[in-house]
PDB file of C-alpha atoms in Angstrom:
ATOM      1  CA  MET A   1       9.186 -13.540  16.489  1.00 41.00           C
ATOM      2  CA  ASN A   2       6.572 -14.553  13.655  1.00 45.00           C
ATOM      3  CA  GLU A   3       5.003 -16.842  15.429  1.00 53.00           C
ATOM      4  CA  MET A   4       3.696 -14.008  17.703  1.00 48.00           C
ATOM      5  CA  SER A   5       2.759 -11.624  14.837  1.00 52.00           C
ATOM      6  CA  ASN A   6      -0.460 -10.094  14.789  1.00 59.00           C
ATOM      7  CA  LYS A   7      -0.895 -11.627  18.142  1.00 67.00           C
ATOM      8  CA  VAL A   8      -1.451  -9.689  21.642  1.00 68.00           C
ATOM      9  CA  LEU A   9       0.853 -11.547  24.800  1.00 69.00           C
ATOM     10  CA  VAL A  10      -0.010 -10.073  27.863  1.00 74.00           C
ATOM     11  CA  THR A  11       1.782 -11.054  31.257  1.00 77.00           C
ATOM     12  CA  VAL A  12       1.050 -10.723  34.790  1.00 79.00           C
ATOM     13  CA  THR A  13       3.742 -11.365  37.282  1.00 80.00           C
ATOM     14  CA  LYS A  14       2.297 -11.297  41.017  1.00 81.00           C
ATOM     15  CA  ALA A  15       4.631  -9.300  43.318  1.00 80.00           C
ATOM     16  CA  GLU A  16       4.175 -11.258  46.356  1.00 86.00           C
ATOM     17  CA  SER A  17       4.905 -14.827  44.421  1.00 89.00           C
ATOM     18  CA  GLY A  18       6.783 -13.677  41.396  1.00 85.00           C
ATOM     19  CA  GLU A  19       4.578 -16.450  39.757  1.00 87.00           C
ATOM     20  CA  GLU A  20       3.575 -15.258  35.929  1.00 82.00           C
ATOM     21  CA  PHE A  21      -0.350 -15.783  34.556  1.00 73.00           C
ATOM     22  CA  THR A  22       0.502 -15.649  30.424  1.00 74.00           C
ATOM     23  CA  SER A  23      -1.630 -15.173  27.740  1.00 73.00           C
ATOM     24  CA  VAL A  24      -2.254 -14.975  24.322  1.00 74.00           C
ATOM     25  CA  CYS A  25      -5.153 -12.981  22.685  1.00 69.00           C
ATOM     26  CA  ARG A  26      -5.987 -11.893  19.197  1.00 65.00           C
ATOM     27  CA  ASN A  27      -5.212  -8.406  17.725  1.00 64.00           C
ATOM     28  CA  LEU A  28      -8.717  -6.917  16.743  1.00 66.00           C
ATOM     29  CA  ARG A  29      -7.851  -3.543  14.363  1.00 69.00           C
ATOM     30  CA  THR A  30     -10.640  -1.211  14.519  1.00 71.00           C
ATOM     31  CA  ASN A  31     -12.234   0.500  11.721  1.00 80.00           C
ATOM     32  CA  ILE A  32     -10.586   3.920  13.100  1.00 76.00           C
ATOM     33  CA  GLY A  33      -7.034   2.085  12.819  1.00 72.00           C
ATOM     34  CA  VAL A  34      -8.516   0.868   9.191  1.00 76.00           C
ATOM     35  CA  ASN A  35      -8.895   4.276   8.143  1.00 79.00           C
ATOM     36  CA  TRP A  36      -6.142   6.307   9.827  1.00 76.00           C
ATOM     37  CA  GLN A  37      -3.375   3.395   8.001  1.00 78.00           C
ATOM     38  CA  VAL A  38      -5.412   4.290   4.996  1.00 77.00           C
ATOM     39  CA  ASN A  39      -5.135   7.773   4.803  1.00 77.00           C
ATOM     40  CA  HIS A  40      -1.578   7.985   5.879  1.00 75.00           C
ATOM     41  CA  MET A  41      -0.235   5.461   3.654  1.00 73.00           C
ATOM     42  CA  LEU A  42      -2.435   6.378   0.931  1.00 69.00           C
ATOM     43  CA  SER A  43      -2.767   9.944   1.432  1.00 66.00           C
ATOM     44  CA  GLY A  44      -1.247  11.441  -1.751  1.00 60.00           C
ATOM     45  CA  ALA A  45       1.436  13.167  -0.140  1.00 59.00           C
ATOM     46  CA  ILE A  46       4.897  12.923  -2.160  1.00 50.00           C
ATOM     47  CA  SER A  47       6.183  10.277   1.124  1.00 53.00           C
ATOM     48  CA  GLU A  48       2.998   8.233   1.380  1.00 66.00           C
ATOM     49  CA  ILE A  49       2.150   5.086  -1.460  1.00 71.00           C
ATOM     50  CA  SER A  50       0.088   6.807  -3.939  1.00 80.00           C
ATOM     51  CA  ARG A  51       1.851   6.271  -7.204  1.00 85.00           C
ATOM     52  CA  ILE A  52       1.903   4.042 -10.162  1.00 87.00           C
ATOM     53  CA  ALA A  53       4.321   3.241 -12.693  1.00 89.00           C
ATOM     54  CA  ILE A  54       4.840   0.855 -15.142  1.00 89.00           C
ATOM     55  CA  SER A  55       7.631  -0.745 -17.043  1.00 91.00           C
ATOM     56  CA  SER A  56       8.164  -2.411 -20.068  1.00 93.00           C
ATOM     57  CA  ARG A  57      11.011  -4.939 -19.047  1.00 91.00           C
ATOM     58  CA  ALA A  58       9.675  -8.706 -19.116  1.00 87.00           C
ATOM     59  CA  THR A  59      11.502  -9.679 -15.808  1.00 86.00           C
ATOM     60  CA  ALA A  60       9.715 -11.733 -12.903  1.00 86.00           C
ATOM     61  CA  PRO A  61       8.745  -9.229 -10.565  1.00 85.00           C
ATOM     62  CA  SER A  62      10.710 -10.454  -7.544  1.00 81.00           C
ATOM     63  CA  SER A  63       9.676 -10.091  -3.263  1.00 78.00           C
ATOM     64  CA  ALA A  64      13.213  -8.819  -3.092  1.00 79.00           C
ATOM     65  CA  ASP A  65      13.585  -6.311  -6.007  1.00 76.00           C
ATOM     66  CA  THR A  66      14.432  -2.363  -4.708  1.00 69.00           C
ATOM     67  CA  ASP A  67      13.490  -0.584  -8.295  1.00 75.00           C
ATOM     68  CA  LEU A  68      11.542  -0.873 -11.109  1.00 82.00           C
ATOM     69  CA  LYS A  69      13.979  -1.215 -13.898  1.00 83.00           C
ATOM     70  CA  GLY A  70      12.862   0.398 -17.198  1.00 88.00           C
ATOM     71  CA  GLU A  71      10.225   2.258 -15.630  1.00 89.00           C
ATOM     72  CA  LEU A  72       8.666   3.804 -18.617  1.00 93.00           C
ATOM     73  CA  ALA A  73       9.195   8.067 -18.249  1.00 91.00           C
ATOM     74  CA  ALA A  74       7.962   9.484 -21.998  1.00 95.00           C
ATOM     75  CA  ASP A  75       5.651   9.844 -24.732  1.00 96.00           C
ATOM     76  CA  GLY A  76       2.579   9.848 -22.046  1.00 95.00           C
ATOM     77  CA  LEU A  77       4.149   6.706 -20.104  1.00 93.00           C
ATOM     78  CA  SER A  78       5.554   8.493 -16.713  1.00 92.00           C
ATOM     79  CA  ARG A  79       4.662   7.585 -12.944  1.00 89.00           C
ATOM     80  CA  LYS A  80       1.130   8.881 -11.728  1.00 89.00           C
ATOM     81  CA  LEU A  81      -0.361  10.075  -8.924  1.00 88.00           C
ATOM     82  CA  ALA A  82      -3.111   7.902  -8.179  1.00 88.00           C
ATOM     83  CA  THR A  83      -6.810   8.609  -7.391  1.00 88.00           C
ATOM     84  CA  VAL A  84      -7.526   6.441  -4.118  1.00 86.00           C
ATOM     85  CA  SER A  85     -11.100   5.463  -3.318  1.00 86.00           C
ATOM     86  CA  HIS A  86     -11.541   3.387   0.288  1.00 84.00           C
ATOM     87  CA  THR A  87     -14.866   2.797   1.987  1.00 87.00           C
ATOM     88  CA  ALA A  88     -14.423   4.227   5.812  1.00 86.00           C
ATOM     89  CA  ASP A  89     -14.329   0.810   7.997  1.00 85.00           C
ATOM     90  CA  GLN A  90     -13.452  -0.824   4.826  1.00 83.00           C
ATOM     91  CA  SER A  91      -9.901  -2.401   4.880  1.00 81.00           C
ATOM     92  CA  LEU A  92      -9.387  -2.526   1.279  1.00 83.00           C
ATOM     93  CA  ALA A  93      -8.621   0.243  -0.771  1.00 84.00           C
ATOM     94  CA  THR A  94      -7.786   0.950  -4.388  1.00 87.00           C
ATOM     95  CA  LEU A  95      -5.427   3.126  -6.364  1.00 87.00           C
ATOM     96  CA  SER A  96      -6.205   3.919  -9.839  1.00 88.00           C
ATOM     97  CA  ALA A  97      -4.100   5.476 -12.981  1.00 88.00           C
ATOM     98  CA  SER A  98      -4.438   6.050 -16.376  1.00 88.00           C
ATOM     99  CA  TRP A  99      -2.325   6.338 -19.133  1.00 90.00           C
ATOM    100  CA  LYS A 100      -2.808   7.533 -22.800  1.00 91.00           C
ATOM    101  CA  TYR A 101       0.722   6.231 -25.002  1.00 94.00           C
ATOM    102  CA  THR A 102       1.514   9.517 -27.237  1.00 94.00           C
ATOM    103  CA  GLY A 103       4.207   7.193 -29.158  1.00 94.00           C
ATOM    104  CA  ALA A 104       4.762   6.233 -32.361  1.00 94.00           C
ATOM    105  CA  SER A 105       5.587   2.833 -31.670  1.00 94.00           C
ATOM    106  CA  VAL A 106       3.811  -0.357 -30.419  1.00 91.00           C
ATOM    107  CA  ILE A 107       4.912  -0.535 -26.865  1.00 92.00           C
ATOM    108  CA  THR A 108       4.770  -3.115 -24.729  1.00 91.00           C
ATOM    109  CA  ILE A 109       3.853  -2.852 -20.486  1.00 93.00           C
ATOM    110  CA  GLN A 110       4.572  -6.131 -18.646  1.00 90.00           C
ATOM    111  CA  LYS A 111       5.402  -4.943 -15.188  1.00 89.00           C
ATOM    112  CA  ALA A 112       4.037  -2.143 -13.115  1.00 89.00           C
ATOM    113  CA  ALA A 113       4.360  -0.487  -9.294  1.00 85.00           C
ATOM    114  CA  VAL A 114       2.705   1.592  -6.807  1.00 85.00           C
ATOM    115  CA  ALA A 115       5.530   3.607  -5.147  1.00 79.00           C
ATOM    116  CA  PHE A 116       6.575   6.576  -3.276  1.00 69.00           C
ATOM    117  CA  GLY A 117       7.095  10.023  -4.048  1.00 64.00           C
ATOM    118  CA  THR A 118       8.261  10.841  -7.570  1.00 60.00           C
ATOM    119  CA  THR A 119      11.676   9.985  -8.220  1.00 54.00           C
ATOM    120  CA  ASP A 120      11.852   7.549 -11.395  1.00 48.00           C
ATOM    121  CA  LEU A 121      12.418   3.959 -10.143  1.00 47.00           C
ATOM    122  CA  GLY A 122      15.139   2.670 -12.310  1.00 47.00           C
ATOM    123  CA  THR A 123      17.617   4.886 -10.639  1.00 47.00           C
ATOM    124  CA  SER A 124      16.007   5.291  -6.621  1.00 50.00           C
ATOM    125  CA  ALA A 125      16.264   2.000  -5.143  1.00 48.00           C
ATOM    126  CA  ASP A 126      13.921   2.091  -2.446  1.00 50.00           C
ATOM    127  CA  THR A 127      11.371   3.772  -3.351  1.00 65.00           C
ATOM    128  CA  HIS A 128       8.428   0.857  -4.375  1.00 66.00           C
ATOM    129  CA  PHE A 129       5.483  -0.823  -2.276  1.00 73.00           C
ATOM    130  CA  LEU A 130       4.435  -3.505  -4.401  1.00 82.00           C
ATOM    131  CA  ILE A 131       5.388  -4.795  -8.182  1.00 85.00           C
ATOM    132  CA  THR A 132       3.092  -7.443 -10.161  1.00 88.00           C
ATOM    133  CA  ALA A 133       3.662  -8.395 -13.857  1.00 89.00           C
ATOM    134  CA  VAL A 134       1.064  -7.421 -16.063  1.00 90.00           C
ATOM    135  CA  SER A 135      -0.136 -10.645 -17.778  1.00 86.00           C
ATOM    136  CA  PRO A 136      -1.693 -10.969 -20.266  1.00 84.00           C
ATOM    137  CA  VAL A 137       1.013  -8.116 -21.477  1.00 86.00           C
ATOM    138  CA  ALA A 138      -0.746  -4.766 -22.474  1.00 90.00           C
ATOM    139  CA  VAL A 139       0.610  -3.754 -26.047  1.00 90.00           C
ATOM    140  CA  LEU A 140      -0.008  -0.211 -26.953  1.00 92.00           C
ATOM    141  CA  ASP A 141      -0.169   1.707 -30.327  1.00 90.00           C
ATOM    142  CA  SER A 142      -0.479   5.320 -30.862  1.00 91.00           C
ATOM    143  CA  ASN A 143      -2.698   6.921 -28.825  1.00 90.00           C
ATOM    144  CA  ASP A 144      -4.298   3.741 -26.701  1.00 93.00           C
ATOM    145  CA  THR A 145      -5.031   4.196 -23.095  1.00 92.00           C
ATOM    146  CA  ILE A 146      -4.133   1.867 -20.230  1.00 94.00           C
ATOM    147  CA  ALA A 147      -5.977   2.077 -16.081  1.00 93.00           C
ATOM    148  CA  ILE A 148      -4.887  -0.253 -13.433  1.00 93.00           C
ATOM    149  CA  ASP A 149      -6.556  -0.368 -10.275  1.00 91.00           C
ATOM    150  CA  TRP A 150      -4.567  -1.692  -7.911  1.00 89.00           C
ATOM    151  CA  GLY A 151      -6.878  -3.103  -4.936  1.00 87.00           C
ATOM    152  CA  VAL A 152      -4.282  -2.603  -1.755  1.00 82.00           C
ATOM    153  CA  SER A 153      -5.713  -4.120   1.821  1.00 80.00           C
ATOM    154  CA  VAL A 154      -4.949  -2.884   4.814  1.00 75.00           C
TER     155      VAL A 154
END
Protein backbone atom coordinates (compact mmCIF):
# COMPACT_ATOMS: atom_id res chain seq x y z
CA MET A 1 0.00 0.00 0.00
CA ASN A 2 2.84 2.45 0.78
CA GLU A 3 4.21 2.21 -2.74
CA MET A 4 0.93 3.73 -3.94
CA SER A 5 0.97 6.67 -1.54
CA ASN A 6 0.24 9.97 -3.30
CA LYS A 7 -0.21 8.21 -6.59
CA VAL A 8 -3.30 7.56 -8.63
CA LEU A 9 -3.71 4.17 -10.31
CA VAL A 10 -5.90 4.26 -13.42
CA THR A 11 -7.05 0.97 -14.97
CA VAL A 12 -9.15 0.64 -18.10
CA THR A 13 -10.66 -2.77 -18.86
CA LYS A 14 -11.86 -3.24 -22.43
CA ALA A 15 -15.31 -4.86 -22.42
CA GLU A 16 -14.85 -6.75 -25.65
CA SER A 17 -11.38 -8.24 -25.07
CA GLY A 18 -10.99 -8.04 -21.30
CA GLU A 19 -7.62 -6.40 -21.94
CA GLU A 20 -6.47 -4.00 -19.19
CA PHE A 21 -4.47 -0.83 -19.57
CA THR A 22 -2.96 0.58 -16.39
CA SER A 23 -1.16 3.82 -15.71
CA VAL A 24 0.23 5.37 -12.56
CA CYS A 25 -0.23 9.12 -12.23
CA ARG A 26 0.97 11.62 -9.67
CA ASN A 27 -1.48 13.10 -7.18
CA LEU A 28 -1.45 16.90 -7.27
CA ARG A 29 -3.31 18.69 -4.52
CA THR A 30 -4.73 21.94 -5.84
CA ASN A 31 -4.56 25.29 -4.04
CA ILE A 32 -8.23 24.85 -3.15
CA GLY A 33 -7.31 21.50 -1.59
CA VAL A 34 -4.52 23.10 0.46
CA ASN A 35 -6.85 25.85 1.69
CA TRP A 36 -9.59 23.33 2.55
CA GLN A 37 -7.16 21.18 4.53
CA VAL A 38 -5.85 24.15 6.53
CA ASN A 39 -9.39 25.36 7.24
CA HIS A 40 -10.49 21.93 8.46
CA MET A 41 -7.37 20.94 10.37
CA LEU A 42 -6.57 24.24 12.03
CA SER A 43 -9.86 26.12 12.33
CA GLY A 44 -9.85 26.62 16.10
CA ALA A 45 -12.88 24.41 16.76
CA ILE A 46 -12.44 22.05 19.72
CA SER A 47 -12.32 19.02 17.42
CA GLU A 48 -9.62 20.58 15.26
CA ILE A 49 -5.86 20.56 15.70
CA SER A 50 -5.52 24.02 17.16
CA ARG A 51 -4.08 23.95 20.67
CA ILE A 52 -0.51 23.92 21.91
CA ALA A 53 0.45 22.31 25.21
CA ILE A 54 3.80 22.37 27.01
CA SER A 55 5.47 19.98 29.44
CA SER A 56 8.34 19.96 31.89
CA ARG A 57 9.03 16.23 31.41
CA ALA A 58 12.39 15.27 29.90
CA THR A 59 11.47 12.00 28.17
CA ALA A 60 12.20 11.96 24.45
CA PRO A 61 9.19 12.37 22.16
CA SER A 62 8.20 9.36 20.09
CA SER A 63 5.84 8.84 17.16
CA ALA A 64 4.18 6.15 19.31
CA ASP A 65 3.32 8.61 22.12
CA THR A 66 -0.40 8.86 22.87
CA ASP A 67 -0.17 11.57 25.51
CA LEU A 68 2.08 14.37 26.72
CA LYS A 69 3.05 13.35 30.24
CA GLY A 70 3.58 16.26 32.55
CA GLU A 71 1.43 18.70 30.57
CA LEU A 72 1.48 21.96 32.49
CA ALA A 73 -1.89 23.33 33.53
CA ALA A 74 -1.14 25.97 36.18
CA ASP A 75 0.73 29.23 36.71
CA GLY A 76 -0.23 30.61 33.29
CA LEU A 77 1.09 27.58 31.39
CA SER A 78 -2.19 25.80 30.49
CA ARG A 79 -2.95 24.54 27.00
CA LYS A 80 -3.55 27.47 24.63
CA LEU A 81 -5.74 27.96 21.61
CA ALA A 82 -3.21 28.84 18.93
CA THR A 83 -3.47 31.65 16.42
CA VAL A 84 -3.39 30.14 12.93
CA SER A 85 -1.57 31.98 10.15
CA HIS A 86 -1.91 30.75 6.59
CA THR A 87 -1.37 32.42 3.24
CA ALA A 88 -3.96 31.23 0.73
CA ASP A 89 -2.69 28.62 -1.71
CA GLN A 90 0.46 27.89 0.34
CA SER A 91 1.13 24.50 1.92
CA LEU A 92 2.52 25.83 5.21
CA ALA A 93 0.47 27.08 8.13
CA THR A 94 1.80 28.37 11.43
CA LEU A 95 0.25 27.84 14.85
CA SER A 96 1.35 30.45 17.39
CA ALA A 97 0.82 30.67 21.14
CA SER A 98 2.53 32.36 24.06
CA TRP A 99 2.42 31.99 27.82
CA LYS A 100 3.48 34.19 30.75
CA TYR A 101 4.74 32.11 33.65
CA THR A 102 3.20 33.29 36.93
CA GLY A 103 4.72 30.69 39.26
CA ALA A 104 7.21 31.52 41.98
CA SER A 105 9.92 28.92 41.31
CA VAL A 106 12.00 28.22 38.20
CA ILE A 107 10.45 25.79 35.71
CA THR A 108 11.98 24.07 32.68
CA ILE A 109 9.94 23.54 29.50
CA GLN A 110 11.17 20.41 27.74
CA LYS A 111 8.40 19.32 25.33
CA ALA A 112 5.47 20.76 23.43
CA ALA A 113 2.54 19.22 21.54
CA VAL A 114 -0.09 20.36 19.08
CA ALA A 115 -3.36 18.91 20.30
CA PHE A 116 -7.05 18.35 19.68
CA GLY A 117 -9.54 19.83 22.09
CA THR A 118 -9.19 21.17 25.59
CA THR A 119 -8.68 18.01 27.65
CA ASP A 120 -5.48 17.40 29.60
CA LEU A 121 -3.02 15.53 27.39
CA GLY A 122 -1.63 13.73 30.41
CA THR A 123 -4.93 12.03 31.18
CA SER A 124 -6.62 11.77 27.79
CA ALA A 125 -4.94 9.46 25.28
CA ASP A 126 -4.84 10.08 21.56
CA THR A 127 -5.37 13.83 21.72
CA HIS A 128 -2.13 15.13 20.27
CA PHE A 129 -1.14 15.36 16.66
CA LEU A 130 2.44 16.64 16.75
CA ILE A 131 5.08 16.54 19.48
CA THR A 132 8.58 17.97 19.84
CA ALA A 133 11.39 18.27 22.31
CA VAL A 134 12.19 21.88 23.19
CA SER A 135 15.90 22.11 22.51
CA PRO A 136 17.64 23.76 24.11
CA VAL A 137 15.20 23.57 27.01
CA ALA A 138 13.43 26.79 28.02
CA VAL A 139 14.12 27.82 31.61
CA LEU A 140 11.46 30.20 32.94
CA ASP A 141 11.62 32.44 35.97
CA SER A 142 8.50 34.13 37.34
CA ASN A 143 6.96 36.55 34.80
CA ASP A 144 9.05 35.19 31.88
CA THR A 145 7.23 34.62 28.59
CA ILE A 146 7.57 31.67 26.22
CA ALA A 147 6.25 31.77 22.65
CA ILE A 148 5.92 28.90 20.19
CA ASP A 149 5.45 29.30 16.43
CA TRP A 150 4.80 25.82 15.04
CA GLY A 151 5.00 25.27 11.29
CA VAL A 152 2.64 22.65 9.89
CA SER A 153 2.97 21.45 6.30
CA VAL A 154 -0.36 20.53 4.78
